[in-house]
């Protein structure tokens, strides 16, 4: 019974008729709905897993689809080319700006490197000048120390000379007094 109902459903589909309980019962020439219904459901479920039959496209429809596809492809290609040209133009502008920026940065780097060389040369000159000043200071410090030592010696001599002069004056005073007393 199942295979017969399946065959009837297939024939109905080929005729362009939707298989229903009524149409299947009519083709069977009778039968109970309760018997036909589960088999019909099973056939419908088996049909949902089958691919749909391929129907040939009419030649006029195929030509229309082909023309529409060609037109769409032409428009898409044109749009793609325009977008690509716009992207290339923008990329070229960005590249030129980046090159200009790079060249400017390289120029600044070169100027800074020259400035560094100048500053290093000045620093060397100043280091030399500082070294010369330090040497001169050290020499003058030694001279000052020697002069200080000499001044201390002279101070001692002066103090000794003053003491000697004070003694001599005291003796001279004594001698004057003796001479005045004798006179």
Coordinates of N, CA and C in Angstrom, one line a residue:
X1 N 0.8 -1.2 0.0 CA 0.0 0.0 0.0 C 0.9 1.3 0.0
X2 N 1.9 1.2 0.8 CA 2.8 2.4 0.9 C 3.5 2.7 -0.5
X3 N 4.0 1.7 -1.2 CA 4.6 2.0 -2.4 C 3.6 2.5 -3.5
X4 N 2.4 2.1 -3.4 CA 1.3 2.5 -4.3 C 1.0 4.0 -4.0
X5 N 0.9 4.4 -2.8 CA 0.6 5.8 -2.4 C 1.8 6.7 -2.8
X6 N 3.0 6.2 -2.6 CA 4.2 7.0 -3.0 C 4.2 7.2 -4.5
X7 N 3.8 6.1 -5.3 CA 3.8 6.3 -6.8 C 2.7 7.3 -7.2
X8 N 1.5 7.2 -6.5 CA 0.4 8.1 -6.8 C 0.9 9.6 -6.6
X9 N 1.6 9.8 -5.4 CA 2.1 11.1 -5.1 C 3.0 11.6 -6.2
X10 N 3.9 10.8 -6.7 CA 4.9 11.1 -7.7 C 4.2 11.5 -9.0
X11 N 3.2 10.7 -9.4 CA 2.4 11.0 -10.6 C 1.7 12.3 -10.5
X12 N 1.1 12.6 -9.3 CA 0.4 13.9 -9.1 C 1.3 15.0 -9.2
X13 N 2.5 14.9 -8.7 CA 3.5 16.0 -8.7 C 3.9 16.3 -10.2
X14 N 4.1 15.2 -11.0 CA 4.4 15.3 -12.4 C 3.3 16.0 -13.2
X15 N 2.1 15.8 -12.7 CA 1.0 16.5 -13.4 C 0.8 17.9 -12.9
X16 N 1.6 18.3 -11.9 CA 1.4 19.7 -11.4 C 0.4 19.8 -10.3
X17 N -0.1 18.6 -9.7 CA -1.1 18.6 -8.7 C -0.5 18.3 -7.4
X18 N -0.9 19.1 -6.4 CA -0.3 18.9 -5.0 C -1.0 17.7 -4.4
X19 N -0.1 16.7 -3.9 CA -0.7 15.5 -3.3 C -1.4 15.9 -1.9
X20 N -2.7 15.6 -1.9 CA -3.5 15.8 -0.6 C -4.2 14.5 -0.3
X21 N -4.8 14.5 0.9 CA -5.6 13.3 1.2 C -6.6 13.0 0.2
X22 N -7.3 14.0 -0.2 CA -8.4 13.9 -1.2 C -7.9 13.4 -2.5
X23 N -6.8 14.1 -3.0 CA -6.4 13.7 -4.4 C -5.8 12.3 -4.4
X24 N -5.1 11.9 -3.3 CA -4.5 10.5 -3.3 C -5.6 9.5 -3.2
X25 N -6.6 9.8 -2.3 CA -7.8 8.8 -2.2 C -8.5 8.7 -3.5
X26 N -8.6 9.8 -4.2 CA -9.3 9.7 -5.5 C -8.6 8.9 -6.5
X27 N -7.2 9.0 -6.5 CA -6.4 8.2 -7.5 C -6.4 6.7 -7.0
X28 N -6.4 6.5 -5.7 CA -6.5 5.1 -5.2 C -7.8 4.4 -5.6
X29 N -8.8 5.3 -5.7 CA -10.2 4.7 -5.9 C -10.9 4.4 -4.6
X30 N -10.4 5.0 -3.5 CA -11.0 4.7 -2.2 C -10.0 4.5 -1.2
X31 N -10.4 4.2 0.0 CA -9.5 4.0 1.2 C -9.8 4.9 2.3
X32 N -9.3 4.6 3.4 CA -9.5 5.3 4.7 C -8.5 6.5 4.8
X33 N -9.0 7.6 5.2 CA -8.1 8.8 5.5 C -7.0 8.4 6.6
X34 N -7.5 7.7 7.6 CA -6.5 7.3 8.7 C -5.4 6.4 8.2
X35 N -5.7 5.7 7.1 CA -4.6 4.8 6.5 C -3.7 5.6 5.6
X36 N -4.3 6.5 4.8 CA -3.6 7.2 3.8 C -2.7 8.3 4.5
X37 N -3.3 9.0 5.5 CA -2.6 10.1 6.1 C -1.2 9.9 6.6
X38 N -0.9 8.8 7.4 CA 0.5 8.6 7.8 C 1.5 8.3 6.7
X39 N 1.0 7.6 5.6 CA 1.9 7.3 4.5 C 2.1 8.6 3.7
X40 N 1.1 9.4 3.5 CA 1.3 10.7 2.8 C 2.2 11.6 3.6
X41 N 2.2 11.6 4.9 CA 3.1 12.4 5.7 C 4.5 11.9 5.5
X42 N 4.7 10.6 5.5 CA 6.0 10.0 5.3 C 6.6 10.4 4.0
X43 N 5.7 10.4 2.9 CA 6.2 10.7 1.6 C 6.6 12.2 1.6
X44 N 5.8 13.1 2.2 CA 6.1 14.5 2.2 C 7.5 14.8 2.9
X45 N 7.7 14.0 4.0 CA 9.0 14.2 4.8 C 10.1 13.7 3.9
X46 N 9.9 12.6 3.1 CA 11.0 12.2 2.3 C 11.3 13.2 1.2
X47 N 10.3 13.9 0.7 CA 10.4 14.9 -0.3 C 11.2 16.1 0.1
X48 N 11.1 16.5 1.4 CA 11.8 17.6 1.9 C 13.3 17.4 1.9
X49 N 13.8 16.1 2.0 CA 15.2 15.9 2.0 C 15.7 15.7 0.6
X50 N 14.8 15.5 -0.4 CA 15.2 15.4 -1.8 C 15.5 16.7 -2.4
X51 N 16.5 16.8 -3.3 CA 16.6 18.1 -4.0 C 15.5 18.4 -4.9
X52 N 15.2 19.6 -5.1 CA 14.1 20.0 -6.0 C 14.5 19.6 -7.4
X53 N 13.6 19.2 -8.2 CA 13.9 18.8 -9.6 C 14.4 20.1 -10.4
X54 N 15.3 19.9 -11.2 CA 15.9 21.0 -12.0 C 15.0 21.2 -13.2
X55 N 14.5 22.4 -13.3 CA 13.6 22.8 -14.4 C 14.5 23.6 -15.4
X56 N 14.4 23.3 -16.6 CA 15.1 24.1 -17.6 C 14.6 25.5 -17.7
X57 N 15.5 26.4 -17.8 CA 15.2 27.9 -17.9 C 14.8 28.1 -19.4
X58 N 13.7 28.8 -19.6 CA 13.3 29.2 -21.0 C 14.4 30.0 -21.6
X59 N 14.6 29.9 -22.9 CA 15.7 30.6 -23.6 C 15.6 32.1 -23.5
X60 N 14.4 32.6 -23.5 CA 14.2 34.1 -23.4 C 14.6 34.6 -22.0
X61 N 14.2 33.8 -21.0 CA 14.6 34.1 -19.6 C 16.1 34.0 -19.4
X62 N 16.7 33.0 -20.0 CA 18.1 32.8 -19.9 C 18.9 34.0 -20.5
X63 N 18.4 34.4 -21.7 CA 19.0 35.6 -22.4 C 18.8 36.9 -21.5
X64 N 17.6 37.0 -20.9 CA 17.4 38.2 -20.1 C 18.3 38.2 -18.9
X65 N 18.5 37.0 -18.3 CA 19.4 36.8 -17.1 C 20.8 37.1 -17.5
X66 N 21.2 36.6 -18.7 CA 22.5 36.8 -19.2 C 22.8 38.3 -19.4
X67 N 21.8 39.0 -20.1 CA 22.0 40.4 -20.3 C 22.1 41.2 -19.0
X68 N 21.2 40.8 -18.1 CA 21.2 41.5 -16.8 C 22.5 41.3 -16.0
X69 N 23.0 40.0 -16.1 CA 24.2 39.7 -15.5 C 25.4 40.5 -16.1
X70 N 25.4 40.5 -17.4 CA 26.4 41.3 -18.1 C 26.4 42.7 -17.7
X71 N 25.2 43.3 -17.7 CA 25.0 44.7 -17.3 C 25.5 44.9 -15.9
X72 N 25.1 44.0 -14.9 CA 25.5 44.2 -13.5 C 27.0 44.0 -13.4
X73 N 27.6 43.0 -14.2 CA 29.0 42.8 -14.2 C 29.8 44.1 -14.7
X74 N 29.2 44.7 -15.8 CA 29.8 45.9 -16.3 C 29.8 47.0 -15.3
X75 N 28.7 47.2 -14.7 CA 28.5 48.3 -13.7 C 29.4 48.0 -12.5
X76 N 29.5 46.7 -12.0 CA 30.3 46.4 -10.9 C 31.8 46.6 -11.3
X77 N 32.2 46.2 -12.5 CA 33.6 46.4 -12.9 C 33.9 47.9 -13.0
X78 N 33.0 48.7 -13.6 CA 33.2 50.1 -13.7 C 33.3 50.7 -12.3
X79 N 32.4 50.3 -11.4 CA 32.5 50.9 -10.0 C 33.8 50.4 -9.3
X80 N 34.2 49.2 -9.5 CA 35.4 48.7 -9.0 C 36.6 49.5 -9.5
X81 N 36.6 49.7 -10.8 CA 37.8 50.5 -11.4 C 37.8 51.9 -10.8
X82 N 36.6 52.5 -10.7 CA 36.6 53.9 -10.2 C 37.1 53.9 -8.7
X83 N 36.6 53.0 -7.9 CA 37.0 52.9 -6.5 C 38.5 52.6 -6.4
X84 N 39.0 51.7 -7.3 CA 40.4 51.4 -7.3 C 41.3 52.6 -7.7
X85 N 40.8 53.3 -8.7 CA 41.5 54.6 -9.1 C 41.5 55.6 -8.0
X86 N 40.4 55.7 -7.3 CA 40.3 56.7 -6.2 C 41.2 56.2 -5.1
X87 N 41.3 54.9 -4.8 CA 42.2 54.4 -3.8 C 43.6 54.7 -4.2
X88 N 43.9 54.4 -5.5 CA 45.3 54.6 -5.9 C 45.7 56.1 -5.8
X89 N 44.8 57.0 -6.2 CA 45.0 58.4 -6.1 C 45.3 58.8 -4.7
X90 N 44.4 58.4 -3.8 CA 44.6 58.7 -2.4 C 45.9 58.1 -1.8
X91 N 46.2 56.9 -2.2 CA 47.4 56.2 -1.8 C 48.6 57.0 -2.3
X92 N 48.5 57.5 -3.5 CA 49.6 58.3 -4.1 C 49.8 59.6 -3.3
X93 N 48.7 60.2 -3.0 CA 48.8 61.5 -2.2 C 49.4 61.2 -0.8
X94 N 48.9 60.1 -0.2 CA 49.5 59.7 1.2 C 51.0 59.4 1.1
X95 N 51.3 58.7 0.0 CA 52.7 58.3 -0.2 C 53.6 59.6 -0.4
X96 N 53.1 60.5 -1.2 CA 53.8 61.8 -1.5 C 54.0 62.6 -0.2
X97 N 52.9 62.6 0.6 CA 52.9 63.3 1.9 C 53.9 62.7 2.8
X98 N 53.9 61.3 2.8 CA 54.9 60.6 3.7 C 56.3 60.8 3.3
X99 N 56.5 60.9 1.9 CA 57.9 61.1 1.4 C 58.3 62.5 1.8
X100 N 57.4 63.5 1.6 CA 57.8 64.9 2.0 C 58.1 65.0 3.5
X101 N 57.2 64.3 4.3 CA 57.4 64.3 5.8 C 58.8 63.6 6.1
X102 N 59.1 62.5 5.5 CA 60.3 61.8 5.7 C 61.5 62.7 5.3
X103 N 61.4 63.4 4.1 CA 62.5 64.2 3.7 C 62.7 65.4 4.7
X104 N 61.6 65.9 5.1 CA 61.7 67.0 6.1 C 62.4 66.5 7.4
X105 N 61.9 65.4 7.8 CA 62.5 64.8 9.1 C 64.0 64.5 8.9
X106 N 64.4 64.0 7.7 CA 65.8 63.7 7.4 C 66.6 65.0 7.4
X107 N 66.0 66.1 6.9 CA 66.7 67.4 6.9 C 66.9 67.9 8.3
X108 N 65.8 67.7 9.1 CA 66.0 68.1 10.5 C 67.0 67.3 11.2
X109 N 67.0 66.0 10.9 CA 68.0 65.1 11.6 C 69.5 65.6 11.2
X110 N 69.6 65.9 9.9 CA 70.9 66.3 9.4 C 71.3 67.6 10.1
X111 N 70.4 68.6 10.2 CA 70.7 69.9 10.9 C 71.0 69.6 12.3
X112 N 70.3 68.7 13.0 CA 70.6 68.4 14.4 C 71.9 67.7 14.5
X113 N 72.3 66.8 13.6 CA 73.6 66.2 13.7 C 74.7 67.2 13.5
X114 N 74.5 68.2 12.6 CA 75.5 69.3 12.4 C 75.6 70.1 13.7
X115 N 74.5 70.4 14.3 CA 74.4 71.2 15.5 C 75.2 70.4 16.7
X116 N 74.9 69.1 16.7 CA 75.6 68.2 17.7 C 77.1 68.3 17.5
X117 N 77.6 68.2 16.2 CA 79.0 68.3 16.0 C 79.6 69.6 16.4
X118 N 78.8 70.7 16.1 CA 79.3 72.1 16.6 C 79.4 72.1 18.1
X119 N 78.3 71.6 18.8 CA 78.3 71.6 20.2 C 79.4 70.8 20.8
X120 N 79.7 69.6 20.2 CA 80.8 68.8 20.6 C 82.1 69.5 20.5
X121 N 82.3 70.2 19.3 CA 83.5 70.9 19.1 C 83.7 72.0 20.2
X122 N 82.6 72.7 20.5 CA 82.6 73.8 21.5 C 82.9 73.2 22.8
X123 N 82.3 72.0 23.1 CA 82.5 71.4 24.4 C 84.0 71.0 24.5
X124 N 84.6 70.5 23.4 CA 86.0 70.2 23.5 C 86.9 71.4 23.7
X125 N 86.5 72.5 23.0 CA 87.2 73.8 23.3 C 87.1 74.2 24.7
X126 N 85.9 74.1 25.2 CA 85.6 74.5 26.6 C 86.3 73.6 27.6
X127 N 86.4 72.3 27.3 CA 87.1 71.4 28.1 C 88.6 71.7 28.1
X128 N 89.1 72.1 27.0 CA 90.5 72.5 26.9 C 90.7 73.8 27.7
X129 N 89.8 74.7 27.5 CA 89.9 76.0 28.2 C 89.8 75.7 29.7
X130 N 88.9 74.9 30.1 CA 88.8 74.6 31.6 C 90.0 73.9 32.1
X131 N 90.6 73.0 31.3 CA 91.8 72.3 31.7 C 92.9 73.3 31.9
X132 N 93.0 74.3 30.9 CA 94.1 75.3 31.0 C 93.8 76.2 32.2
X133 N 92.6 76.5 32.4 CA 92.3 77.3 33.6 C 92.6 76.6 34.9
X134 N 92.2 75.3 34.9 CA 92.5 74.5 36.1 C 94.0 74.4 36.4
X135 N 94.8 74.2 35.3 CA 96.2 74.2 35.4 C 96.8 75.5 35.9
X136 N 96.2 76.6 35.3 CA 96.7 77.9 35.7 C 96.3 78.2 37.2
X137 N 95.1 77.8 37.6 CA 94.6 77.9 39.0 C 95.6 77.1 39.9
X138 N 95.9 75.9 39.5 CA 96.8 75.0 40.3 C 98.1 75.7 40.5
X139 N 98.6 76.3 39.4 CA 99.9 76.9 39.4 C 99.8 78.2 40.3
X140 N 98.8 78.9 40.2 CA 98.6 80.1 41.0 C 98.4 79.8 42.5
X141 N 97.7 78.6 42.7 CA 97.5 78.2 44.1 C 98.8 77.8 44.7
X142 N 99.7 77.2 43.9 CA 101.0 76.8 44.4 C 101.8 78.1 44.7
X143 N 101.7 79.1 43.7 CA 102.4 80.3 43.9 C 101.9 81.0 45.1
X144 N 100.6 81.1 45.3 CA 100.0 81.7 46.5 C 100.5 81.0 47.8
X145 N 100.6 79.7 47.7 CA 101.1 79.0 48.9 C 102.5 79.3 49.2
X146 N 103.3 79.4 48.1 CA 104.7 79.7 48.3 C 104.8 81.2 48.8
X147 N 104.0 82.1 48.3 CA 104.0 83.5 48.7 C 103.6 83.6 50.2
X148 N 102.6 82.8 50.5 CA 102.1 82.8 51.9 C 103.2 82.3 52.8
X149 N 103.9 81.2 52.4 CA 105.0 80.7 53.2 C 106.1 81.7 53.3
X150 N 106.4 82.4 52.2 CA 107.4 83.4 52.2 C 106.9 84.6 53.1
X151 N 105.6 85.0 53.0 CA 105.1 86.0 53.8 C 105.2 85.7 55.3
X152 N 105.0 84.4 55.6 CA 105.1 84.0 57.0 C 106.5 84.1 57.5
X153 N 107.5 83.7 56.6 CA 108.9 83.8 56.9 C 109.3 85.3 57.1
X154 N 108.7 86.1 56.2 CA 109.0 87.6 56.3 C 108.4 88.1 57.5
X155 N 107.2 87.6 57.9 CA 106.6 88.1 59.1 C 107.4 87.8 60.3
X156 N 107.9 86.5 60.3 CA 108.7 86.1 61.4 C 110.0 86.9 61.5
X157 N 110.6 87.2 60.3 CA 111.8 88.0 60.2 C 111.5 89.4 60.7
X158 N 110.3 89.9 60.3 CA 109.9 91.3 60.7 C 109.7 91.4 62.2
X159 N 109.1 90.3 62.7 CA 108.9 90.3 64.1 C 110.2 90.2 64.9
X160 N 111.1 89.4 64.3 CA 112.4 89.3 64.9 C 113.2 90.6 64.8
X161 N 113.0 91.3 63.6 CA 113.7 92.5 63.4 C 113.1 93.6 64.3
X162 N 111.8 93.6 64.5 CA 111.2 94.5 65.4 C 111.7 94.3 66.9
X163 N 111.8 93.0 67.2 CA 112.3 92.7 68.6 C 113.7 93.2 68.7
X164 N 114.5 92.9 67.6 CA 115.9 93.4 67.7 C 115.9 94.9 67.7
X165 N 115.0 95.5 66.9 CA 115.0 97.0 66.9 C 114.5 97.5 68.3
X166 N 113.6 96.8 68.9 CA 113.1 97.2 70.2 C 114.2 97.1 71.2
X167 N 115.0 96.0 71.1 CA 116.1 95.8 72.0 C 117.2 96.9 71.8
X168 N 117.4 97.1 70.5 CA 118.5 98.1 70.2 C 118.0 99.5 70.6
X169 N 116.8 99.8 70.5 CA 116.2 101.1 70.9 C 116.3 101.2 72.5
X170 N 116.0 100.0 73.1 CA 116.1 100.0 74.6 C 117.5 100.2 75.0
X171 N 118.5 99.6 74.3 CA 119.9 99.8 74.6 C 120.3 101.2 74.3
X172 N 119.8 101.7 73.2 CA 120.1 103.1 72.8 C 119.6 104.0 73.9
X173 N 118.4 103.8 74.4 CA 117.8 104.6 75.4 C 118.7 104.5 76.7
X174 N 119.1 103.3 77.0 CA 119.9 103.1 78.2 C 121.2 103.9 78.0
X175 N 121.8 103.8 76.8 CA 123.1 104.5 76.5 C 122.8 106.0 76.6
X176 N 121.8 106.5 76.1 CA 121.5 107.9 76.2 C 121.3 108.3 77.6
X177 N 120.6 107.5 78.4 CA 120.5 107.8 79.8 C 121.8 107.8 80.5
X178 N 122.6 106.9 80.2 CA 124.0 106.8 80.8 C 124.8 108.0 80.3
X179 N 124.6 108.3 79.0 CA 125.4 109.5 78.5 C 124.9 110.7 79.2
X180 N 123.6 110.9 79.4 CA 123.1 112.0 80.0 C 123.5 112.0 81.5
X181 N 123.5 110.9 82.1 CA 123.9 110.8 83.5 C 125.4 111.1 83.6
X182 N 126.2 110.8 82.8 CA 127.6 111.0 82.8 C 127.9 112.5 82.3
X183 N 127.1 113.0 81.6 CA 127.3 114.3 81.1 C 126.9 115.3 82.2

